[in-house]
XYZ file of C-alpha atoms in Angstrom:
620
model
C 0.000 0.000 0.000
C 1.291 3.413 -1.115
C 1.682 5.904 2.433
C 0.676 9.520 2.146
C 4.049 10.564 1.746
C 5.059 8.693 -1.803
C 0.867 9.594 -2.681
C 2.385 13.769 -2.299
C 5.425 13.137 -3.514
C 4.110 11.386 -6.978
C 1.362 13.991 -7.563
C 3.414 16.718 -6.460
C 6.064 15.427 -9.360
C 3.238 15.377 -11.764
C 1.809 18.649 -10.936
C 5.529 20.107 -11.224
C 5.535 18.988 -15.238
C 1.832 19.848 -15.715
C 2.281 23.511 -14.603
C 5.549 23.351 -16.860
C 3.083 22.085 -19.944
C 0.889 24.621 -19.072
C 3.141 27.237 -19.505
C 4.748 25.850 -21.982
C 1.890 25.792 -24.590
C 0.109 29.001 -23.532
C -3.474 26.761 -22.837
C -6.087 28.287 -20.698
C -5.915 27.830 -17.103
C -8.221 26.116 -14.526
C -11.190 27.648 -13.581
C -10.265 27.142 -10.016
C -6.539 28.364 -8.794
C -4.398 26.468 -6.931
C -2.032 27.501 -4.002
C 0.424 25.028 -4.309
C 3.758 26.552 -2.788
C 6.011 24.812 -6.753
C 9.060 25.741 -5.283
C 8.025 23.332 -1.600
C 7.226 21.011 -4.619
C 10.289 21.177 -7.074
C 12.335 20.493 -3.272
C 10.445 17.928 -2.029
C 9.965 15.649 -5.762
C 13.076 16.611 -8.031
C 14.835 13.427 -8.353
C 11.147 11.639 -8.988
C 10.338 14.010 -11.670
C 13.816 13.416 -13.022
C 13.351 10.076 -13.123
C 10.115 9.854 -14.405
C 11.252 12.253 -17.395
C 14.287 10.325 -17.863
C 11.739 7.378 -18.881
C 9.368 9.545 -20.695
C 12.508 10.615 -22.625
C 13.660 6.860 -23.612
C 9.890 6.396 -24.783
C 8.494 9.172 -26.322
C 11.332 11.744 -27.393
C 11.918 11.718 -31.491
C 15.461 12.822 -32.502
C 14.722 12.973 -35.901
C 15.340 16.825 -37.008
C 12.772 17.215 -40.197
C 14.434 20.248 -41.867
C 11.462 22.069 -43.938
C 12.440 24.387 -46.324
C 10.026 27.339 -47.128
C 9.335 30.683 -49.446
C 6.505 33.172 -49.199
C 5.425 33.586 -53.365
C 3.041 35.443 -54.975
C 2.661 33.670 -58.685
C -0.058 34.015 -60.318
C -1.160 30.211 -61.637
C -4.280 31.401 -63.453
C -7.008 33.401 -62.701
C -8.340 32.369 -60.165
C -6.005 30.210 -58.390
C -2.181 32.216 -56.539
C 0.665 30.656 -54.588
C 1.365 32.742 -51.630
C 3.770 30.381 -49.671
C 5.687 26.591 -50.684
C 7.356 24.310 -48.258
C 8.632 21.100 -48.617
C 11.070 19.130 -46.708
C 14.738 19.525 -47.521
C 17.024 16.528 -48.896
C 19.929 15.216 -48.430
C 20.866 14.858 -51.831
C 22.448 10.776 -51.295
C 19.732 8.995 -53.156
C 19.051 8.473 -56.467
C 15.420 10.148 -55.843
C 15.972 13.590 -54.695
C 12.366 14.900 -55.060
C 11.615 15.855 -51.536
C 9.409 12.991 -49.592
C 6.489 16.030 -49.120
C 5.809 19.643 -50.540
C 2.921 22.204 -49.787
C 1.547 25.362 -51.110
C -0.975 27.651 -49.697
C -2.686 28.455 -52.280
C -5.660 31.655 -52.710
C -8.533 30.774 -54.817
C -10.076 34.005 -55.993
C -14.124 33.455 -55.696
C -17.280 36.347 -55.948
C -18.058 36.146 -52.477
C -16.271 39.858 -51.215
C -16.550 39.188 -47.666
C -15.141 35.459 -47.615
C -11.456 34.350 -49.201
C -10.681 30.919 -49.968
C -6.968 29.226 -49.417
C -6.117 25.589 -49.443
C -3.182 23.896 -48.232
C -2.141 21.368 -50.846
C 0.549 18.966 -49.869
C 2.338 16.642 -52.211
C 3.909 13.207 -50.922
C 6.263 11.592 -53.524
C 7.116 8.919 -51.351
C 4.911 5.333 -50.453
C 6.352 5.344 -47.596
C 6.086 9.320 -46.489
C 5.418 9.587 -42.930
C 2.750 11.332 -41.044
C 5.326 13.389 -39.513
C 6.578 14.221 -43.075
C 3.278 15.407 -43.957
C 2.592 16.908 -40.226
C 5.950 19.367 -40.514
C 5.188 20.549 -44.016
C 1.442 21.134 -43.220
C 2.252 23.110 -39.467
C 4.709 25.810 -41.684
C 1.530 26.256 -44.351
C -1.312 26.265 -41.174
C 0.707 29.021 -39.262
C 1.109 31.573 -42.864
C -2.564 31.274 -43.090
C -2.950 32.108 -39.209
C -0.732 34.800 -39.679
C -3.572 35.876 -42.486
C -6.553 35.398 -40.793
C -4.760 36.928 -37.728
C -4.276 40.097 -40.043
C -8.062 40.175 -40.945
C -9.016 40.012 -37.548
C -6.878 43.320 -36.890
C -9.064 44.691 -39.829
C -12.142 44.148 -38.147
C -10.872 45.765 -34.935
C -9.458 49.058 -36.945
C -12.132 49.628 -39.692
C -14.952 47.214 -38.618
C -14.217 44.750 -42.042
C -16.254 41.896 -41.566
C -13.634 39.940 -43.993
C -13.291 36.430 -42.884
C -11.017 33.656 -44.264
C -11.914 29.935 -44.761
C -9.074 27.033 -45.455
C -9.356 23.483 -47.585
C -6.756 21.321 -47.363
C -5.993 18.294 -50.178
C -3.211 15.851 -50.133
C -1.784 13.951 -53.211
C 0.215 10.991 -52.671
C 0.258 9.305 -55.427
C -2.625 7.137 -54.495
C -3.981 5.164 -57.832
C -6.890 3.955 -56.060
C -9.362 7.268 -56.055
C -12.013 5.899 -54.644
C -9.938 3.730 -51.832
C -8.384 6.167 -48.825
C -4.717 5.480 -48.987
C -2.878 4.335 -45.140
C -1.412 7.973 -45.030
C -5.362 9.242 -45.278
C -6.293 6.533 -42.850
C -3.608 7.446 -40.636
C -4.554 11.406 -41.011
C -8.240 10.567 -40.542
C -8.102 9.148 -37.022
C -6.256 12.869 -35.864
C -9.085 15.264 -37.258
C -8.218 15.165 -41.317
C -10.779 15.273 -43.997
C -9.916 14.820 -47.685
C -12.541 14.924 -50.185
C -12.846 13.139 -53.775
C -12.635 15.305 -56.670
C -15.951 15.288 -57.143
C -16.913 16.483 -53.149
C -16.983 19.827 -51.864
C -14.501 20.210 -48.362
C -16.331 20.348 -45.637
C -15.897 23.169 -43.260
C -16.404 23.078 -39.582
C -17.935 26.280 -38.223
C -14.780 27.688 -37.274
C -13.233 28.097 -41.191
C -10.707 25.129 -41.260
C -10.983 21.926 -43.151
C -10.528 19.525 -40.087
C -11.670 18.908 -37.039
C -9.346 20.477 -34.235
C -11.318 18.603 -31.192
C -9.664 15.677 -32.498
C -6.567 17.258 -33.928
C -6.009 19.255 -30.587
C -4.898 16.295 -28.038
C -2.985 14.786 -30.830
C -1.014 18.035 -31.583
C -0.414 18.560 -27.702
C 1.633 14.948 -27.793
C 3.033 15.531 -31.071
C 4.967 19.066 -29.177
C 6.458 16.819 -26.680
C 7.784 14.074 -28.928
C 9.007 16.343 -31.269
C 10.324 18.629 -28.153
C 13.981 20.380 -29.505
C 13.353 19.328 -32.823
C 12.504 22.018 -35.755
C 9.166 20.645 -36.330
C 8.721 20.349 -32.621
C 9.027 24.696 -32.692
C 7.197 24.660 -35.264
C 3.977 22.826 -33.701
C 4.438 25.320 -30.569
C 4.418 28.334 -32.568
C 1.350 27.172 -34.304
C -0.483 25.569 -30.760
C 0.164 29.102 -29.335
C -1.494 30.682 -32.833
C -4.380 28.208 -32.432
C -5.023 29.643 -28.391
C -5.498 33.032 -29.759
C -8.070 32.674 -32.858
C -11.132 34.158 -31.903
C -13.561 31.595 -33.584
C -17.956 32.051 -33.388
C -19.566 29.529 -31.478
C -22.515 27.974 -33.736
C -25.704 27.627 -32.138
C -27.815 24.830 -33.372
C -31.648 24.670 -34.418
C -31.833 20.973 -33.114
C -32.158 22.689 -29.263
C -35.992 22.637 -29.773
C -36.097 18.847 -30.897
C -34.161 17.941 -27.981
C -36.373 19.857 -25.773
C -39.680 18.343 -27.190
C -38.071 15.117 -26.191
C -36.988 15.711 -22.558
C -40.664 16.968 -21.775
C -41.187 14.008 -19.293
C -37.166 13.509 -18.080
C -37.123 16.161 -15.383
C -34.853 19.401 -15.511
C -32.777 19.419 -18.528
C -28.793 19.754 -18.448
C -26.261 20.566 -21.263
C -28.440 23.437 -22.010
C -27.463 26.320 -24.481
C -30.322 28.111 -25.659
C -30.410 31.370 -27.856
C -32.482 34.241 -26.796
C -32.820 37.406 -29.527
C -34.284 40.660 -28.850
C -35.031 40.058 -25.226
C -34.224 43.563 -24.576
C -35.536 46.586 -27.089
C -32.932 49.310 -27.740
C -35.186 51.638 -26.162
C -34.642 50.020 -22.752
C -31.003 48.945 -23.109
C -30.717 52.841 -24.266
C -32.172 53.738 -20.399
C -29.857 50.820 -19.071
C -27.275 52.661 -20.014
C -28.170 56.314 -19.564
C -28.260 55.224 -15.506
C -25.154 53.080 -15.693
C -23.105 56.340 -17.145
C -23.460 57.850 -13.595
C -22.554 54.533 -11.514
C -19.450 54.416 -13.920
C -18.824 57.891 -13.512
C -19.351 58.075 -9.804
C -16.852 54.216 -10.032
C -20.187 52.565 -8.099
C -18.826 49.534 -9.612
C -17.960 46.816 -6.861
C -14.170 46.088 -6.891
C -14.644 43.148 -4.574
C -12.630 39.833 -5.545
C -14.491 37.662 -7.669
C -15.696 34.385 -6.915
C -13.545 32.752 -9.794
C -10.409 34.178 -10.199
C -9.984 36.614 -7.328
C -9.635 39.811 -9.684
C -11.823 43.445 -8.585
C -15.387 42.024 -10.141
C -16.194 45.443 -11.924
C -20.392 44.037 -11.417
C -23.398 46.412 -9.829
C -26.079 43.781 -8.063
C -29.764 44.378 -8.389
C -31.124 41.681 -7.093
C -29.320 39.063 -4.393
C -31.366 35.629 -4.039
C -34.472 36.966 -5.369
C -35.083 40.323 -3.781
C -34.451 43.801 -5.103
C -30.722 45.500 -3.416
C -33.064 48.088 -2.344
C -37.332 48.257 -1.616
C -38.772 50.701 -3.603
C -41.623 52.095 -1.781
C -45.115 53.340 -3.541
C -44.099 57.095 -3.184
C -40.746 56.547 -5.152
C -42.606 53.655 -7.302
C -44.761 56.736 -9.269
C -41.914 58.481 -9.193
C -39.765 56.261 -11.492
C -42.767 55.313 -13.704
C -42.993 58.455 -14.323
C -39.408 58.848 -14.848
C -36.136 59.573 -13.734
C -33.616 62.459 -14.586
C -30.414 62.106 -14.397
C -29.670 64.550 -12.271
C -32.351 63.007 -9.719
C -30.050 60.281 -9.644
C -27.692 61.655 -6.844
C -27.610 58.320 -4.770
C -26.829 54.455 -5.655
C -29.823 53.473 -4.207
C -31.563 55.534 -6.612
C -29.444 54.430 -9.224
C -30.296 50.841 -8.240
C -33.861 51.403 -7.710
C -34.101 52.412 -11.726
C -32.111 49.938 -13.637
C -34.309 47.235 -11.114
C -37.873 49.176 -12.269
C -36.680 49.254 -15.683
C -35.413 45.801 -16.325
C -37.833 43.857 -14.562
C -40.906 43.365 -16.089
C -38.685 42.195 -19.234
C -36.933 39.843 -16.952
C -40.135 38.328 -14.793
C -42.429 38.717 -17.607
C -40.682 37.465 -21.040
C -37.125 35.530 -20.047
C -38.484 33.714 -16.872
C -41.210 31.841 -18.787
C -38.810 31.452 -21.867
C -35.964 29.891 -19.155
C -38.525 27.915 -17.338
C -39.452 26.181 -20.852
C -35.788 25.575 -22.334
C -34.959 23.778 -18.985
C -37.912 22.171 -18.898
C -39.190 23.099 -15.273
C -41.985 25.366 -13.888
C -40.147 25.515 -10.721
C -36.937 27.668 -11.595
C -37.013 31.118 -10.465
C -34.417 34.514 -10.692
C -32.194 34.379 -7.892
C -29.279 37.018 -8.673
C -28.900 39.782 -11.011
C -26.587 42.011 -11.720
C -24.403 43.736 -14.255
C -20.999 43.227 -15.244
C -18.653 45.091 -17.843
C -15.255 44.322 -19.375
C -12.830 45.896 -21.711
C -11.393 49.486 -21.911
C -13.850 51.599 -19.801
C -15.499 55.308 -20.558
C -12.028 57.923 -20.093
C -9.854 55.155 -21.073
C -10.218 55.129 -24.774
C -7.050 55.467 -26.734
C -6.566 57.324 -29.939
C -5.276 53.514 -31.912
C -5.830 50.719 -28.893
C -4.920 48.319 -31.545
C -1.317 49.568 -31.343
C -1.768 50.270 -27.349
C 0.641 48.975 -24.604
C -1.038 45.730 -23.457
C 0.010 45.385 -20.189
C -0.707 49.304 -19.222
C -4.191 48.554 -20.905
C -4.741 45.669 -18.581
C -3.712 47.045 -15.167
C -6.374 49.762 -15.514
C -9.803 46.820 -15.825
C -10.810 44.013 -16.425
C -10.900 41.690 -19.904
C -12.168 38.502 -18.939
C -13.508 35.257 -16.843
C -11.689 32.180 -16.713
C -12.731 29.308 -17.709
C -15.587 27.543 -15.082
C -18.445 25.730 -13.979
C -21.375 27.469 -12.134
C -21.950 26.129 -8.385
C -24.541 28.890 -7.449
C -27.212 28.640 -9.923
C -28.363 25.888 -12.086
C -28.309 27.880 -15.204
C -27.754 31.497 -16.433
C -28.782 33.634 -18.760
C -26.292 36.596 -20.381
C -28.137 39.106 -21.916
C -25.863 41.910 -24.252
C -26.515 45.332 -23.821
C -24.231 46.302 -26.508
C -23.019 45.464 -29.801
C -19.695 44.023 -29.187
C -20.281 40.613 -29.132
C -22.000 40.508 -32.405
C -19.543 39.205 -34.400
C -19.030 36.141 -32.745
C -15.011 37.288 -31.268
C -15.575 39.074 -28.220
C -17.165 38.247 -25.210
C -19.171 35.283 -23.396
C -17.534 32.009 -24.534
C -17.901 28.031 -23.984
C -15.248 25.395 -24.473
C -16.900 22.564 -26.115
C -16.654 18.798 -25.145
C -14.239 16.867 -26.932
C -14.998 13.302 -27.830
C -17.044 13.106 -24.380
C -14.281 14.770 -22.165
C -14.035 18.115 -21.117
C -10.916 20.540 -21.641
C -9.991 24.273 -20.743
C -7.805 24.168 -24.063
C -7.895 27.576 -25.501
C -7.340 25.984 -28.991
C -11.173 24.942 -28.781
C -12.711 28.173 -27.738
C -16.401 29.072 -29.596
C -17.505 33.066 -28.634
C -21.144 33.857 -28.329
C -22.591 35.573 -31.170
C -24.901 38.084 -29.365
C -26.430 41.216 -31.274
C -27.527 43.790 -28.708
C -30.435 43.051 -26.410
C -29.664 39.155 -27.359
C -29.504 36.653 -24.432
C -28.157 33.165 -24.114
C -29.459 31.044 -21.449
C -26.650 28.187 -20.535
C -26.794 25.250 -17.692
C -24.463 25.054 -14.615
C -22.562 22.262 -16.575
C -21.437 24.134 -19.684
C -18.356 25.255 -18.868
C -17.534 28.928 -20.232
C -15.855 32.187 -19.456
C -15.423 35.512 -20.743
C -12.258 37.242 -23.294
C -12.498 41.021 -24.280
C -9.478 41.372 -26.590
C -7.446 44.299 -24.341
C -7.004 46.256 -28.309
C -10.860 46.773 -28.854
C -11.501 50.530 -28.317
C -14.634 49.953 -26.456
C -16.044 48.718 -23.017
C -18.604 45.632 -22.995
C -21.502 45.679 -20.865
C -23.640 42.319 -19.990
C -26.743 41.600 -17.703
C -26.058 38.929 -16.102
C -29.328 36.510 -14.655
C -28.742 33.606 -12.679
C -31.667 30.957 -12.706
C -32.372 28.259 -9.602
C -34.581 25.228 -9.276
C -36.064 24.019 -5.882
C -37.831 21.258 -6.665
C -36.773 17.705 -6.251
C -33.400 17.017 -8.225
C -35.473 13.850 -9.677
C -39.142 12.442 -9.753
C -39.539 10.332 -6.665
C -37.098 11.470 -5.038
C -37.317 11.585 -0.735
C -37.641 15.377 0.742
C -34.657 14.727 2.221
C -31.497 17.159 1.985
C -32.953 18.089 -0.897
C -35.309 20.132 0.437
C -32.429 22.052 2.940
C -29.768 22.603 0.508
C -29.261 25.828 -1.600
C -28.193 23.798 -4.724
C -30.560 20.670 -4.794
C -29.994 20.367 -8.648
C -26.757 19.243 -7.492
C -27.148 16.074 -5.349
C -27.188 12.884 -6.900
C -25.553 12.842 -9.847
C -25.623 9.698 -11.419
C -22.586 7.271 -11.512
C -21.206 8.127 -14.992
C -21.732 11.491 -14.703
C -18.211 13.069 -14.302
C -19.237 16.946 -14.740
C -22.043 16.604 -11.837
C -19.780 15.136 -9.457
C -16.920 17.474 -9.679
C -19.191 20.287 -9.766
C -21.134 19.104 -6.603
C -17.605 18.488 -4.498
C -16.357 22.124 -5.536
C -19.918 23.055 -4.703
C -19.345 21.694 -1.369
C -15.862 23.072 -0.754
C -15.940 26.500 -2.742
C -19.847 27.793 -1.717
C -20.082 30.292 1.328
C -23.211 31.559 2.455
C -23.818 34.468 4.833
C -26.111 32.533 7.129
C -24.565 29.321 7.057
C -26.598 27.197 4.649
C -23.833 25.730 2.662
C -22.922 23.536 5.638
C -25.768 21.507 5.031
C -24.113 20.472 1.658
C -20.990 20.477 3.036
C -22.168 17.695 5.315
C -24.064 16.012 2.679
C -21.261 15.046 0.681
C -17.978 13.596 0.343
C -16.048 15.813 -2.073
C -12.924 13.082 -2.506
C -15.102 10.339 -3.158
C -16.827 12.809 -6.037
C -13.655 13.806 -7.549
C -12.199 10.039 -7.314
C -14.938 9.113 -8.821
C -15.356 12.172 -11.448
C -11.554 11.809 -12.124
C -11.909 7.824 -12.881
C -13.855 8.694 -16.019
C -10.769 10.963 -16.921
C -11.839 14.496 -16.162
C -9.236 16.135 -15.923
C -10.575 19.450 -13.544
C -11.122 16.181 -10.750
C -7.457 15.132 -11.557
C -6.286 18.532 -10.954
C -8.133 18.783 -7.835
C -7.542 15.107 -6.176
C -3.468 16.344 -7.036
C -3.983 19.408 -4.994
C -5.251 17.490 -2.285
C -2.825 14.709 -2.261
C -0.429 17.816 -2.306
C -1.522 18.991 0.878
C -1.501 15.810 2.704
C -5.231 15.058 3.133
C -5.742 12.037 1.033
C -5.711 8.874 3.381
C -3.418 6.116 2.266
C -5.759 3.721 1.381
C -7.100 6.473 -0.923
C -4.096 6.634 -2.822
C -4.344 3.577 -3.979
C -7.332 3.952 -5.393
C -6.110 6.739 -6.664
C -3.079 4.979 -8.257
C -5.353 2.118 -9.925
C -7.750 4.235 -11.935
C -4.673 6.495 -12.854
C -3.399 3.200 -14.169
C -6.362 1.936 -15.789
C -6.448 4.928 -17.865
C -3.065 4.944 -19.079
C -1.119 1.623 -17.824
C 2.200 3.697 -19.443
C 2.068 6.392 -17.431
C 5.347 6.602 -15.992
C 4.051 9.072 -13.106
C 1.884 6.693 -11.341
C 4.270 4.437 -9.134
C 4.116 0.143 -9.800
C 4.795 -2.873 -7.392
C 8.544 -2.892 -8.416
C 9.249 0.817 -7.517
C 6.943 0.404 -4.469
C 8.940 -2.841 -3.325
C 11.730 -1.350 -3.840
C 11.439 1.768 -1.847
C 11.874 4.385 -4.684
């Protein structure tokens, strides 16, 4: 049996090199932030991470250097077809055949559509026996040129407001005789996210402009940067993984929600839910929203207090806290407001308060409650919080070209985003834009897909909210998302923010038991292979704080290690993190560790971090 000391140590080695990876390829952090003391660590599990990178060296390191020639071109090949950029990979000049083993052009295909241009990234292998890391390091120097264009575009938009977007094919000839038979390179390239149509098929686009699909591509690229680590192809992939983090790419929302609604009528409270809202707002009232907010931004009535998720000033005004206004309004003050409001009457927060509450809520109680009760399929779910929150470069703090503006100057003075996260408060929330910067799909509230059935805070696979003005989008406590103003757009952005709970039973027939008690009873009892409730109920019960002492009741309702054991045995990573942090700080008991050690196994029997009988008898 494994003692709590070699549990710490062993974690604390593998949390050393997963900070390092982190880092390493730019991905998004954790919603949750860990204390860990890394230099304690690095002291206290050195010559166990050595070792275990020693082995990871012997079986995964590649010391094959794949030079890759390149040239950026412009030649004209006919009308509508120009080379803008060729690579291949460079010979050695020994054999008889000398033709490189793979080339690749970017190519721009000239089209009528003014707001869209077409490239495709063609790559020739000469060779039967070319390699998919032949084909991988001549593809990675044609992907990052047309980054590098779509990256330019994207500073368009922010400058001039061009809507100019880019879209990429990709075809591959390699000599393959059989047309209508994939060759083993295609085979190979299809299990890692590749497409490759026939001649006579169009390429098929995912929504985010690229021929192929990067949920697949992502994890494979992410291994392909550490076997190729030192190599030129291995800087290569990082340069292009840290290009892939930043695209800002529209999140596509689908017209199948209402089918799957219609067919969870009689399953109880829905989850996975992301449901668009347009026009829940008229301009006319966001247009008062804001004529009120100008004087609590003016007067910096903003709260500054830490927020919940990453400990940053929260830059949010509440207007209602678990269902009731900040502030009464009473009947004298009531016919005062309907009857309207100067600004210069608006000396006070309270008053200030008192307006935006009178204003906003009968579009609130009257048109999104019933909508939100519908799309989550329960007539028990009621507004608990709301409040407004704003990002970006704030009123007085507009710069003459923020494009070209100092980054980190721009970024001490507010606030640009949200980590990545899980809701533990509310069961689902709506975010409702009351301006325009979110609109085209780059800016804003984003999610992080699922990938393959397992969730990731990999910035590579971020989708932004496409939300016109007054448009809402009403998303479950299980959809993980966040929220990324880029620091260079010239303009604040300004959301309501609605947070939904349910207080029913969290299933039919269920006992009025804690259920009944507990703030979060949408929470409890998540079934056994579901990996998202669990870990979201055990940082429920660790994380939530309430004023008058509720959360104990799911505090003692609970045991958060067995929910992120079991969470983290269906490989979720956010419970991996977490059971590492606590095996960190010395509270997992021994025969915990073992448990630990077996699933870790069972997931990847390779994995040279997790400890085996022979190291164990040993005493290493």
């Amino acid at each position: 049996m494994m003692n709590r000391n070699q549990c710490k140590q062993w974690w604390s080695a593998a949390a050393l090199l997963a900070v390092c990876l982190i880092s390493l390829l730019d991905t998004s952090a954790v919603a949750f932030s860990s204390n860990t003391n890394y230099n304690n660590v690095a002291s206290i599990s050195t010559s166990k991470l050595h070792a275990a990178t020693t082995e990871i060296n012997k079986l995964t390191h590649v010391t094959e250097n794949i030079i890759v020639e390149e040239a950026e071109l412009i030649q004209q090949v006919d009308e509508n077809l120009t080379i803008l950029f060729a690579a291949r990979i460079s010979t050695s000049g020994d054999d008889d055949d000398d033709s490189p083993p793979c080339e690749g052009l970017l190519l721009q295909k000239n089209n009528d559509e003014s707001n869209i241009r077409h490239y495709q990234a063609h790559i020739t292998c000469h060779h039967d026996d070319d390699s998919v890391d032949h084909f991988l390091a001549v593809f990675h120097k044609l992907l990052i040129q047309y980054l590098f264009i779509e990256h330019d575009l994207y500073q368009d938009q922010l400058r001039y407001d061009d809507g100019t977007t880019a879209m990429l094919s990709i075809s591959l000839d390699d000599n393959n005789e059989d047309a209508a038979t994939a060759s083993e390179l295609q085979v190979q390239l299809g299990h890692i996210g590749f497409s490759f149509p026939t001649n006579d098929e169009e390429p098929t686009y995912t929504n985010d402009g690229i021929q192929m699909d990067l949920s697949k591509y992502e994890p494979f690229l992410n291994s392909f940067i550490i076997r190729h680590r030192g190599t030129e192809q291995g800087n290569a992939s990082l340069i292009l993984h840290k290009m892939l983090c930043e695209r800002r790419v529209s999140y596509q929302f689908s017209n199948d929600d209402d089918d799957q609604m219609e067919q969870s009528q009689s399953s109880g409270r829905r989850r996975n839910v992301v449901s668009h809202h347009p026009s829940v707002l008229a301009p006319s009232i966001i247009d008062e929203v804001h004529s009120i907010l100008d004087v609590v931004k003016s007067r910096q009535w903003l709260s500054t207090n830490p927020d919940s998720v990453d400990g940053l000033p929260s830059l949010h005004l509440n207007l209602i806290t678990n269902g009731k206004p900040l502030f009464d309004i009473d009947e004298e003050e009531e016919g005062a407001i309907e009857e309207g409001v100067s600004l210069e009457e608006l000396s006070t927060f309270p008053q200030c308060i008192k307006s935006l509450v009178k204003v906003l809520r009968p579009h609130l109680y009257e048109n999104l409650l019933p909508a939100a009760r519908k799309v989550l399929n329960s007539p028990t779910v009621e507004i608990s919080d709301v409040f407004i929150r704003s990002y970006g470069v704030q009123p007085g703090q507009q710069e003459d070209d923020t494009v070209d503006a100092d980054d980190d100057d721009i970024e001490s003075k507010t606030r640009f985003g949200l980590s990545p996260h899980f809701d533990v408060t509310a069961y689902a929330t709506c975010v409702m834009a009351l301006d325009a910067v979110a609109s085209s799909g780059k800016q804003g509230l984003y999610t992080i897909p699922p990938t393959n059935g397992f969730h990731t805070s990999s910035a590579v696979l971020k989708k932004f909210f496409p939300l016109k003005k007054g448009d809402g989008v009403v998303h479950t406590f299980d959809i993980l998302h966040g929220v990324d103003v880029d620091p260079r757009l010239n303009q604040p952005r300004t959301s309501l923010i609605i947070w939904f709970t349910d207080s029913s039973e969290s299933s039919v027939g269920e006992k009025e038991d804690v259920s009944s008690s507990v703030n979060q009873p949408w929470l409890l009892r998540p079934s056994k292979d579901d990996d998202i409730g669990q870990f979201v109920l055990a940082l429920a019960s660790e994380r939530t704080v309430e004023e008058d002492g509720s959360h104990l009741k799911l505090k003692s309702a609970v045991d958060p290690l067995q929910l992120y054991i079991s969470s983290a045995a269906q490989g979720n990573v956010f419970a991996m993190t977490a059971l590492g942090q606590m095996c960190d700080d010395g509270v997992v008991p021994d025969d915990q560790c073992d448990v630990i050690r077996d699933f870790l196994l069972a997931l990847d029997s390779s994995n040279p971090y997790v400890p085996n009988d022979e190291l164990e008898a040993s005493g290493r």
